[in-house]
PDB file of C-alpha atoms and ligand atoms in Angstrom:
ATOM      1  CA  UNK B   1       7.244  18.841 -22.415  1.00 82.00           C
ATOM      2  CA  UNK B   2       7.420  15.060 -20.456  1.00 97.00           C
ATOM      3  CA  UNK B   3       4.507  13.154 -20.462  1.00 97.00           C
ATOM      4  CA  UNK B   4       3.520  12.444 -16.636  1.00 98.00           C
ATOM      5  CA  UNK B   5       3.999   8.389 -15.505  1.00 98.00           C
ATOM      6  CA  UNK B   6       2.419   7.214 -12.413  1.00 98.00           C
ATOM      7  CA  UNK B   7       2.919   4.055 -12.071  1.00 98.00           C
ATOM      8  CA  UNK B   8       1.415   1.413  -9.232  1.00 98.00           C
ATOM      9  CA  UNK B   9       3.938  -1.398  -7.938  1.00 98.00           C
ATOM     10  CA  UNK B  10       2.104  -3.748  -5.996  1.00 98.00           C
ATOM     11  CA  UNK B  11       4.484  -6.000  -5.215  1.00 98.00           C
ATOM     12  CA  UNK B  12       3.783  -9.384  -3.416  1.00 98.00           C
ATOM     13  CA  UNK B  13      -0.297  -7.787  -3.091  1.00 98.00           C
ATOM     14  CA  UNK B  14      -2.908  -9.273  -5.181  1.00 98.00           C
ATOM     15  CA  UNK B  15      -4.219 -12.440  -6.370  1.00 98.00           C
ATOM     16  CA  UNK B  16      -5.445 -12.982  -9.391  1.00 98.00           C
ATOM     17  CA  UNK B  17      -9.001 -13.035  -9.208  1.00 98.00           C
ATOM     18  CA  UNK B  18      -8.324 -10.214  -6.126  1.00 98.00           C
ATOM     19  CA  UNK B  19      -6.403  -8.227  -9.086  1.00 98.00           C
ATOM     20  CA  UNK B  20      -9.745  -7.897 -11.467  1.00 98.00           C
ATOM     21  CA  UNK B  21     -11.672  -6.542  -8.830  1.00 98.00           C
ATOM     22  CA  UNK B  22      -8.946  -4.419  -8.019  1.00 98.00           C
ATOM     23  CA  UNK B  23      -9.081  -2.993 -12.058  1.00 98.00           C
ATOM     24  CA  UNK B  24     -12.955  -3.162 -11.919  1.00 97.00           C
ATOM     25  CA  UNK B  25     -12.725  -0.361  -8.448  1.00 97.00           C
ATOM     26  CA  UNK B  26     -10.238   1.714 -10.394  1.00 97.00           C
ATOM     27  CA  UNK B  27     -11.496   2.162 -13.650  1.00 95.00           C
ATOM     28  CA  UNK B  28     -13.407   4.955 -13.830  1.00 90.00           C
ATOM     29  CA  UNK B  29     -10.585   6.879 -11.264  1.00 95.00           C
ATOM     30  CA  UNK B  30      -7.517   6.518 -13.419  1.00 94.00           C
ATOM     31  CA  UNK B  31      -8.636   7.083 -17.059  1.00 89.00           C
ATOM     32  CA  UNK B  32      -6.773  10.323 -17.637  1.00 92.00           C
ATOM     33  CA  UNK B  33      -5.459  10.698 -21.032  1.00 94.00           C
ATOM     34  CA  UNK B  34      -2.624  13.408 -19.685  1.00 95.00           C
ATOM     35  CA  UNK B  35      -1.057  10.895 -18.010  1.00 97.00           C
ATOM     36  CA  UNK B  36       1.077   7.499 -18.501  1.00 98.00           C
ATOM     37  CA  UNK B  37      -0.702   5.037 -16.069  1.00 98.00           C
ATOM     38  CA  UNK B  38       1.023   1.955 -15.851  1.00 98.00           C
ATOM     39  CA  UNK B  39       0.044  -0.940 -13.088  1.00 98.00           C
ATOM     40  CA  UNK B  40       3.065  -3.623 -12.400  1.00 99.00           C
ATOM     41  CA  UNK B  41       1.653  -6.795 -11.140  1.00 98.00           C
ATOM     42  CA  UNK B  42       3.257  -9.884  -9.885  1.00 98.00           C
ATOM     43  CA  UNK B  43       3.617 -12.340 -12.995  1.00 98.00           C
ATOM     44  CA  UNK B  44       0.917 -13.819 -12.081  1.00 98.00           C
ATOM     45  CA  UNK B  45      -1.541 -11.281 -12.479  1.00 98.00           C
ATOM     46  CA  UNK B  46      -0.205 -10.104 -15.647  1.00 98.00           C
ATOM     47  CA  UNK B  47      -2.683 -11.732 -17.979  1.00 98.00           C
ATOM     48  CA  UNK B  48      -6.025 -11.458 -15.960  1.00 98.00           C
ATOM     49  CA  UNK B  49      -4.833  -7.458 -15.548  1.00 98.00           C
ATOM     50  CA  UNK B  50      -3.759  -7.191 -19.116  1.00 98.00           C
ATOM     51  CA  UNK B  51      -7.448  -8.678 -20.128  1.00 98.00           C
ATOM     52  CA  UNK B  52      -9.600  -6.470 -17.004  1.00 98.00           C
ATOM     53  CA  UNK B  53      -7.865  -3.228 -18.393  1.00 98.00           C
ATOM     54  CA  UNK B  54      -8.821  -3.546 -22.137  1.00 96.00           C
ATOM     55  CA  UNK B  55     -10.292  -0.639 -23.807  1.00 95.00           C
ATOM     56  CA  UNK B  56      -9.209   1.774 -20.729  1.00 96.00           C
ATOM     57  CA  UNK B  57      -5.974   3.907 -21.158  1.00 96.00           C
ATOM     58  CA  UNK B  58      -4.083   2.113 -18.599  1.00 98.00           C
ATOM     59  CA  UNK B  59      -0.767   0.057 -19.699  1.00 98.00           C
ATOM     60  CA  UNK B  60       0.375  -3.191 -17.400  1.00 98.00           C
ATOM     61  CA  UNK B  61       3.892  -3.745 -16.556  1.00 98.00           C
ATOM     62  CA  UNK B  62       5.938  -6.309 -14.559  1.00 99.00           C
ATOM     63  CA  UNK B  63       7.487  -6.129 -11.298  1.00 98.00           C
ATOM     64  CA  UNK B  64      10.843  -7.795 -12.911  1.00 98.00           C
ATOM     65  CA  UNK B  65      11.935 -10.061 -15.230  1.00 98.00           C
ATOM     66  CA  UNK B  66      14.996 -11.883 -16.524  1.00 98.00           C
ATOM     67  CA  UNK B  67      18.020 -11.088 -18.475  1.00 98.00           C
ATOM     68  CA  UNK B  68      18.808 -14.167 -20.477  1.00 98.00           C
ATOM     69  CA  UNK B  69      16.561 -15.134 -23.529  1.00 98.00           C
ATOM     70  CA  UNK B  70      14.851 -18.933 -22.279  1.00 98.00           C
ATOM     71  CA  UNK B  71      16.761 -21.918 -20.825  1.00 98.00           C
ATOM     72  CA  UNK B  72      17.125 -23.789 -17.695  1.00 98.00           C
ATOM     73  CA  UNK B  73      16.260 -21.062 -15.151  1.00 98.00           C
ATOM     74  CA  UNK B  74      14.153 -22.186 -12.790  1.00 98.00           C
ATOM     75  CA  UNK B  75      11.669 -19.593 -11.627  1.00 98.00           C
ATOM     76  CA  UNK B  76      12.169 -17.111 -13.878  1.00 98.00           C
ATOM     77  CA  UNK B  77      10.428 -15.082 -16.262  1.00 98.00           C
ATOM     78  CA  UNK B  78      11.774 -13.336 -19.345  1.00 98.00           C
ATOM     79  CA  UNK B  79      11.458 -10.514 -21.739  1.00 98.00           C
ATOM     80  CA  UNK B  80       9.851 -12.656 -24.579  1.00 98.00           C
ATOM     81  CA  UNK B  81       7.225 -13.802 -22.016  1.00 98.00           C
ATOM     82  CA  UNK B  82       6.426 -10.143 -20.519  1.00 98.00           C
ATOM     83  CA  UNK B  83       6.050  -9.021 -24.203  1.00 98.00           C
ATOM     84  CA  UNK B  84       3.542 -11.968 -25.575  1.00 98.00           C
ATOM     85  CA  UNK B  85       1.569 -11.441 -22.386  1.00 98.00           C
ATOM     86  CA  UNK B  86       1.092  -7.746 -23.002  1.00 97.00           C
ATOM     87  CA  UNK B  87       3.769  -6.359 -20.907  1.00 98.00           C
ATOM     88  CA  UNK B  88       5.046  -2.614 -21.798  1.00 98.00           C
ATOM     89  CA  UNK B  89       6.726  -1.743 -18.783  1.00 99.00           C
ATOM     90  CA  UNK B  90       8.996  -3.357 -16.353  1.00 99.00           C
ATOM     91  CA  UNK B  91      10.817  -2.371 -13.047  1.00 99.00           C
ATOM     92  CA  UNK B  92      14.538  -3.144 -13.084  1.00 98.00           C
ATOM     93  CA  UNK B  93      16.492  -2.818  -9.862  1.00 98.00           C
ATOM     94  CA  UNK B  94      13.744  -2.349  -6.810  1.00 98.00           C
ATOM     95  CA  UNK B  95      15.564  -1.813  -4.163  1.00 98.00           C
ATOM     96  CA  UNK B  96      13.431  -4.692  -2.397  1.00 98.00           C
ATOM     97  CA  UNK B  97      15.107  -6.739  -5.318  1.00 98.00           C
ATOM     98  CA  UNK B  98      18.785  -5.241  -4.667  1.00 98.00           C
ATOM     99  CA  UNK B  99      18.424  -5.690  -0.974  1.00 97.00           C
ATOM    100  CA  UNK B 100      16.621  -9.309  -0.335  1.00 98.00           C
ATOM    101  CA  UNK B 101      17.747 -11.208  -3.558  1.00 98.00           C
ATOM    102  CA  UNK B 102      21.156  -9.698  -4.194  1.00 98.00           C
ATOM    103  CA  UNK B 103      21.032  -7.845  -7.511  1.00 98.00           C
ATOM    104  CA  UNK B 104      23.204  -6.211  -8.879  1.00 98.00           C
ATOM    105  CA  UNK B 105      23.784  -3.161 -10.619  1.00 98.00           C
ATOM    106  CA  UNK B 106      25.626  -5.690 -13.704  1.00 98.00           C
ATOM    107  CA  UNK B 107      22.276  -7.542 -13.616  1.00 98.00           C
ATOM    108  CA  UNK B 108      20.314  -4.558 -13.804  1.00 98.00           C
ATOM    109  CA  UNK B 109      22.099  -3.398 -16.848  1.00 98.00           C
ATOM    110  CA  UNK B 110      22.034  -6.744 -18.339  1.00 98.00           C
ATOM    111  CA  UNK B 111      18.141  -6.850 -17.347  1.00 98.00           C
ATOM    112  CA  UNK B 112      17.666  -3.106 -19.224  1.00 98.00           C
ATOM    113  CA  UNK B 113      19.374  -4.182 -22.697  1.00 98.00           C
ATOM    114  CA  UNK B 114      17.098  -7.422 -22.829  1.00 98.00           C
ATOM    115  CA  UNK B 115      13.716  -5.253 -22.160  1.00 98.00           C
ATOM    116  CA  UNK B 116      14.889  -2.243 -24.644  1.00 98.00           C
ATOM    117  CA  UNK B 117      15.248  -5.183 -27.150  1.00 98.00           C
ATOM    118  CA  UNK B 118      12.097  -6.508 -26.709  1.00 98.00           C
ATOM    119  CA  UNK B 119      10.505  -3.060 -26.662  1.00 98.00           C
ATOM    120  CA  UNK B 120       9.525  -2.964 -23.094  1.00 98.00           C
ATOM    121  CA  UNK B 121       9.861   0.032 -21.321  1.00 98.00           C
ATOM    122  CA  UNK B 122      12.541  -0.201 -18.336  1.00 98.00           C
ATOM    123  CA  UNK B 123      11.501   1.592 -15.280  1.00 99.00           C
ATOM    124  CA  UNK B 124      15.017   1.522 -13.299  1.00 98.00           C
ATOM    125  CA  UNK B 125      14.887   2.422  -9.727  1.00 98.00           C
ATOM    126  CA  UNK B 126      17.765   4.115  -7.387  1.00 98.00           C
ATOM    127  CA  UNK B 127      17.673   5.260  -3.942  1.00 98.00           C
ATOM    128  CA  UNK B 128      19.732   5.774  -0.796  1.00 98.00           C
ATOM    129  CA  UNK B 129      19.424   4.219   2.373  1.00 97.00           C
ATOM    130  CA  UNK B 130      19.217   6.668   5.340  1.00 95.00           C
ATOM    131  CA  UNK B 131      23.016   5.849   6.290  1.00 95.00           C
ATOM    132  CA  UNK B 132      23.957   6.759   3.122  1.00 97.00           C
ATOM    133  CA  UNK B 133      21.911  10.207   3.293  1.00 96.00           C
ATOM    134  CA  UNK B 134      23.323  10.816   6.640  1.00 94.00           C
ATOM    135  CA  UNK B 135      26.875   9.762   5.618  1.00 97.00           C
ATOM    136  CA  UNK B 136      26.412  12.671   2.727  1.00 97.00           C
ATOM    137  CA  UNK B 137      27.032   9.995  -0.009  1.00 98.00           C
ATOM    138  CA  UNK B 138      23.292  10.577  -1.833  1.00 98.00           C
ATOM    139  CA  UNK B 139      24.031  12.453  -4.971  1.00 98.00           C
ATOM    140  CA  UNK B 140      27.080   9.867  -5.817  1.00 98.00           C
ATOM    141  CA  UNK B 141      25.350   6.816  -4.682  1.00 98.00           C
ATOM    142  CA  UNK B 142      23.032   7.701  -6.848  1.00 98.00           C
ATOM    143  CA  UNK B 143      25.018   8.415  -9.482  1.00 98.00           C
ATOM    144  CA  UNK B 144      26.984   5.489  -9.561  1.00 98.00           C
ATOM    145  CA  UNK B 145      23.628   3.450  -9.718  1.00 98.00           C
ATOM    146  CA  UNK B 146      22.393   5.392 -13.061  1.00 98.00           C
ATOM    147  CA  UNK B 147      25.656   4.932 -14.698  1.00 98.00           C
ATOM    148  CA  UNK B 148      25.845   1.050 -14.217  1.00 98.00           C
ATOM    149  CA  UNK B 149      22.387   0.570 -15.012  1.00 98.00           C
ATOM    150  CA  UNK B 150      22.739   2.162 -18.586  1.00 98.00           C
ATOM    151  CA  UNK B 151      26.472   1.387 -19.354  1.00 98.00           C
ATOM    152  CA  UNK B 152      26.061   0.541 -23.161  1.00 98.00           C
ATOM    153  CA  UNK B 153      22.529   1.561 -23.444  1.00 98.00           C
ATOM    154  CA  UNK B 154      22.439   3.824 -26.854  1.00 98.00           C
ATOM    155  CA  UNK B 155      20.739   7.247 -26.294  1.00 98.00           C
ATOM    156  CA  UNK B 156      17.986   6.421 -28.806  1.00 98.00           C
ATOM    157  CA  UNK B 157      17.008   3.912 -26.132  1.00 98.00           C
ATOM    158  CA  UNK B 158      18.338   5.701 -23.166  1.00 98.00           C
ATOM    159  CA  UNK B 159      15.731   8.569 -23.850  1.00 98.00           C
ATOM    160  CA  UNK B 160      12.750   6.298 -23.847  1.00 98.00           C
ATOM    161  CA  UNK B 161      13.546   4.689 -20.714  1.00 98.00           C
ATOM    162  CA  UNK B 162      12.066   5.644 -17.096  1.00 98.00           C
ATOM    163  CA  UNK B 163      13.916   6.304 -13.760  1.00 99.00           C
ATOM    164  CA  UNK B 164      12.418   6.214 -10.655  1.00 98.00           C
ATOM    165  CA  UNK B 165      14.163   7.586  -7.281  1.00 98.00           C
ATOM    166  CA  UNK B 166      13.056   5.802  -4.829  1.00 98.00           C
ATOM    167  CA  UNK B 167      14.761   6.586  -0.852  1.00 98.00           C
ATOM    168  CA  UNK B 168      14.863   3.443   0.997  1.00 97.00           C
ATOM    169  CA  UNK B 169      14.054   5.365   4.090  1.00 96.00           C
ATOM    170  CA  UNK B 170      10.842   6.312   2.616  1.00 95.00           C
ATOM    171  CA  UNK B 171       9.294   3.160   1.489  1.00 93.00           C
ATOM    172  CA  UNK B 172       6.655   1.787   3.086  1.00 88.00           C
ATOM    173  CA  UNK B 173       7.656   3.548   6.274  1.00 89.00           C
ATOM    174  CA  UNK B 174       5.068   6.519   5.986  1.00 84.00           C
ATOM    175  CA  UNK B 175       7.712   8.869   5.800  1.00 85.00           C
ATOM    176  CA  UNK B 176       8.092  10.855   2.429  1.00 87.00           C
ATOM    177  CA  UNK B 177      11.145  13.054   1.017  1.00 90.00           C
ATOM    178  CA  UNK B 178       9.797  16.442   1.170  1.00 96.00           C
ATOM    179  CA  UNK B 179       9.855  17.726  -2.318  1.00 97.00           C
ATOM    180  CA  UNK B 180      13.247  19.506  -2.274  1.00 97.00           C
ATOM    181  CA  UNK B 181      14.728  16.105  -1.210  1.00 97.00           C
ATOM    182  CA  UNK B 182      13.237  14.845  -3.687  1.00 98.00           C
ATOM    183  CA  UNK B 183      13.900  17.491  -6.420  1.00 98.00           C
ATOM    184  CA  UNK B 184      17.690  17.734  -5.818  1.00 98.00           C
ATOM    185  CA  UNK B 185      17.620  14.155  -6.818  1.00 98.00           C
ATOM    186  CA  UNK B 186      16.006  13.974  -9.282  1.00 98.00           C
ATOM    187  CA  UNK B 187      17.617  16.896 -10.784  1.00 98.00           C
ATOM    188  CA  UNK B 188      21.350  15.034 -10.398  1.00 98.00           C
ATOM    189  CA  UNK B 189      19.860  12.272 -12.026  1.00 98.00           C
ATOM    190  CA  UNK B 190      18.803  14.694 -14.956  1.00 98.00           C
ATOM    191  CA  UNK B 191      22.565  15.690 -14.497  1.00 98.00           C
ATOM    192  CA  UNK B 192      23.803  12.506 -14.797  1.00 98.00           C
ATOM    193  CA  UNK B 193      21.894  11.419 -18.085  1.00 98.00           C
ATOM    194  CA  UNK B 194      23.076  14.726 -19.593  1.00 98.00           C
ATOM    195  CA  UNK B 195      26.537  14.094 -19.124  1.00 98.00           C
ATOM    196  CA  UNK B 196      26.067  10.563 -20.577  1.00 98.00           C
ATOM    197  CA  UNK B 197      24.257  12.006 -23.223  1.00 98.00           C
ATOM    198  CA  UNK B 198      23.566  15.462 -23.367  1.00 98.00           C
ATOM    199  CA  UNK B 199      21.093  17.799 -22.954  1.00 98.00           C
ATOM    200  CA  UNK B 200      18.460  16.279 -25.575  1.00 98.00           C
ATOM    201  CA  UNK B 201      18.127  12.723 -23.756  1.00 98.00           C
ATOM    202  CA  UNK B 202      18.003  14.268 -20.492  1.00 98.00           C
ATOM    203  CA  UNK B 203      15.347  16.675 -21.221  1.00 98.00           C
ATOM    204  CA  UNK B 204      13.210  13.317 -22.270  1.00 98.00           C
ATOM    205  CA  UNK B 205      13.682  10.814 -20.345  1.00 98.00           C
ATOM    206  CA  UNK B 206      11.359  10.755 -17.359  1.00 98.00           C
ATOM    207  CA  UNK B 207      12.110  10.531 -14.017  1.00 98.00           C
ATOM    208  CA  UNK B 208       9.567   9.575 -11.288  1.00 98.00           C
ATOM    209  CA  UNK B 209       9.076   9.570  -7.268  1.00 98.00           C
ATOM    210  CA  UNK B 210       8.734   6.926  -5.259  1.00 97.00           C
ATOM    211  CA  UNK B 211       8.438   6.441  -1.458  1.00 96.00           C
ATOM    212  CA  UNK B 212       5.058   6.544   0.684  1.00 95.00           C
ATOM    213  CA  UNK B 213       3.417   8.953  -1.975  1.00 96.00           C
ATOM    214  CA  UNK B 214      -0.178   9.572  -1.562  1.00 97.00           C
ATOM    215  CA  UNK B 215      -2.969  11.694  -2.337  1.00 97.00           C
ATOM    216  CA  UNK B 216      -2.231  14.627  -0.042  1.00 96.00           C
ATOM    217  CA  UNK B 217       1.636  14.257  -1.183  1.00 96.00           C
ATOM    218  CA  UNK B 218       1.653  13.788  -5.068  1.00 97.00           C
ATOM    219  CA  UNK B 219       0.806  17.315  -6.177  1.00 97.00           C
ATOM    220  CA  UNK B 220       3.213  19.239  -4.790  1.00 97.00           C
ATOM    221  CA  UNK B 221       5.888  16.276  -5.509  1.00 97.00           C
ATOM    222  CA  UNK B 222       4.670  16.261  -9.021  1.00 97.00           C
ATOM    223  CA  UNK B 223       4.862  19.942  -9.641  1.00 97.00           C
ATOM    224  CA  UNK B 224       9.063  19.867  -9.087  1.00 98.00           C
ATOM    225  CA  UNK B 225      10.199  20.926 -11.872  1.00 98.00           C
ATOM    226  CA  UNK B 226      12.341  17.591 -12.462  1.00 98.00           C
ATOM    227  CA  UNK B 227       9.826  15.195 -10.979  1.00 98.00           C
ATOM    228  CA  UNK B 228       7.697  13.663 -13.913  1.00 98.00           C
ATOM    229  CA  UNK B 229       5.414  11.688 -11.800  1.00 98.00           C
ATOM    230  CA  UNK B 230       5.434   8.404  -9.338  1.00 98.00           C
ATOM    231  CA  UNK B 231       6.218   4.672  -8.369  1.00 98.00           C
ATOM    232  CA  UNK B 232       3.693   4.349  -5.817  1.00 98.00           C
ATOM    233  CA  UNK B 233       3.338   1.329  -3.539  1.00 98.00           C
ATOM    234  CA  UNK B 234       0.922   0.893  -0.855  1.00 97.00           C
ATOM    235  CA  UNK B 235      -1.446   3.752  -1.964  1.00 98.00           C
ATOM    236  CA  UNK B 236      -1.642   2.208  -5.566  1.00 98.00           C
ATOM    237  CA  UNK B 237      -4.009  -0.888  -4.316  1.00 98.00           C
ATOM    238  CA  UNK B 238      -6.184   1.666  -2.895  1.00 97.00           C
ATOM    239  CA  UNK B 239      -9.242   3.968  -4.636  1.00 97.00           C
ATOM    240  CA  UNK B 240      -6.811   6.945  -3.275  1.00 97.00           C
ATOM    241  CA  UNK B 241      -4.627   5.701  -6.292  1.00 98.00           C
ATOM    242  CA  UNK B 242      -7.121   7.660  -8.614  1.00 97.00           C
ATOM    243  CA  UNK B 243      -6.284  10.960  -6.905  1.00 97.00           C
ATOM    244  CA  UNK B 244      -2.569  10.108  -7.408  1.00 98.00           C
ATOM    245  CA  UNK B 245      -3.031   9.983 -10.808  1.00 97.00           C
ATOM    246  CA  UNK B 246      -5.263  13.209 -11.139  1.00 95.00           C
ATOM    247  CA  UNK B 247      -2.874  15.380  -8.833  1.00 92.00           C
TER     248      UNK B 247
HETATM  249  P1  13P U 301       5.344   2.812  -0.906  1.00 58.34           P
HETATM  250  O1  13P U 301       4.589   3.769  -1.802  1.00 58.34           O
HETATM  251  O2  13P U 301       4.465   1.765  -0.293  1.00 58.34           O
HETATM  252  O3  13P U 301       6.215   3.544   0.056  1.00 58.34           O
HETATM  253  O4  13P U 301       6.328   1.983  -1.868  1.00 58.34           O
HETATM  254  C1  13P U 301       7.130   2.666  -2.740  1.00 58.34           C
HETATM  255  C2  13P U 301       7.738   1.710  -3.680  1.00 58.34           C
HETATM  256  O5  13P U 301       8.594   0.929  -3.320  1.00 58.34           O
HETATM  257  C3  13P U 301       7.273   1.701  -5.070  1.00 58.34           C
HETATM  258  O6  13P U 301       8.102   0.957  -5.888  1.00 58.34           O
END
């Protein structure tokens, strides 16, 4: 049986001292020891979050990081850093990231080996945008995106690793996959990791939602049968982020 992961992306939201208070409101809401609850914070808000959610179940993870190991790159964060500052989890690949600062899938990947090394938990995401749904190209789109993001990733890391599918056309707009959507991708996604490396991987690794989830959606999202839990924007700097995690 997967563990459930809902994780909280909140993106450019949050300053630092506006992140504590944020912890303080959500403490007693998310402490469920059934679930994986991970908050990924802008870099900046890393530490204070790391220090306001001490002693509660809840892990921190980054928003994204770097591939390379230090150097002369401006700007940029990497794996060594996330780590020392408490970091278990990181999102690879948003599609905000893909779409407004040009990465790609070989930077992904790259991105993924460096985190695995370090021991941080990659949370890759993958999604369509509504031209490619309507063109009928989903299911490979998707595919393609899964197999560049763990080319050379070994299965004893591939297992451990998180997936989220995330629809373009559902984020931040409101509008949600309805759960069969949702299912049949996740499912091909399941698919996919099983023909890069069987049935055993694919029946761990977890893959997660993501795309205007909220409290009246999650349940019945995360009760799909291939649908281990959530990346959850907007709704994850909000009280209602406590139901998330409960549903
Ligand atoms: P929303 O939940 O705000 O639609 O954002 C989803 C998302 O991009 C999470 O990574």
């Amino acid at each position: 049986m997967r563990r459930r992961i809902v994780a909280g992306n909140w993106k450019m939201n949050m300053t630092p001292s506006e992140a504590v208070i944020l912890c303080e409101k959500l403490k007693g809401l998310v402490n469920n020891p059934e679930v994986d609850v991970v908050y990924c914070v802008p870099a900046i808000d890393i530490m204070p979050v790391a220090e306001a959610v001490k002693g509660t179940l809840v892990k921190v993870g980054a928003e994204n990081m770097y591939f390379e190991e230090k150097g002369a790159y401006t700007g940029e964060i990497s794996a060594a850093m996330l780590k020392d500052a408490g970091v278990s989890y990181v999102i690879l690949g948003h599609s905000e990231r893909r779409m407004l600062f040009g990465e790609t899938d070989e930077a992904i990947n790259k991105k993924m080996k460096k985190a695995i090394e370090y021991g941080i938990t990659p949370i890759m995401c993958c999604g369509e945008t509504l031209k490619q749904r309507e063109d009928g190209i989903t299911l490979s789109h998707i595919k393609s995106q899964v197999k560049a993001g763990f080319d050379g990733i070994k299965a004893e890391d591939a297992e451990n690793c998180v997936i989220a599918y995330e629809p373009i056309w559902a984020i931040g707009t409101g509008k949600t996959a309805t759960s069969e959507q949702a299912e049949e991708v996740c499912r091909a996604i399941r698919e996919c990791i099983a023909e890069l490396y069987g049935a055993e991987v694919a029946d761990k690794l977890r893959v997660q939602y993501g795309g205007s989830v909220n409290a009246s959606n999650a349940a019945e999202l995360f009760n799909m049968p291939d649908i281990d839990g959530g990346l959850v924007g907007g709704a994850s700097l909000k009280e209602e982020f406590g139901s998330i995690v409960n549903a």
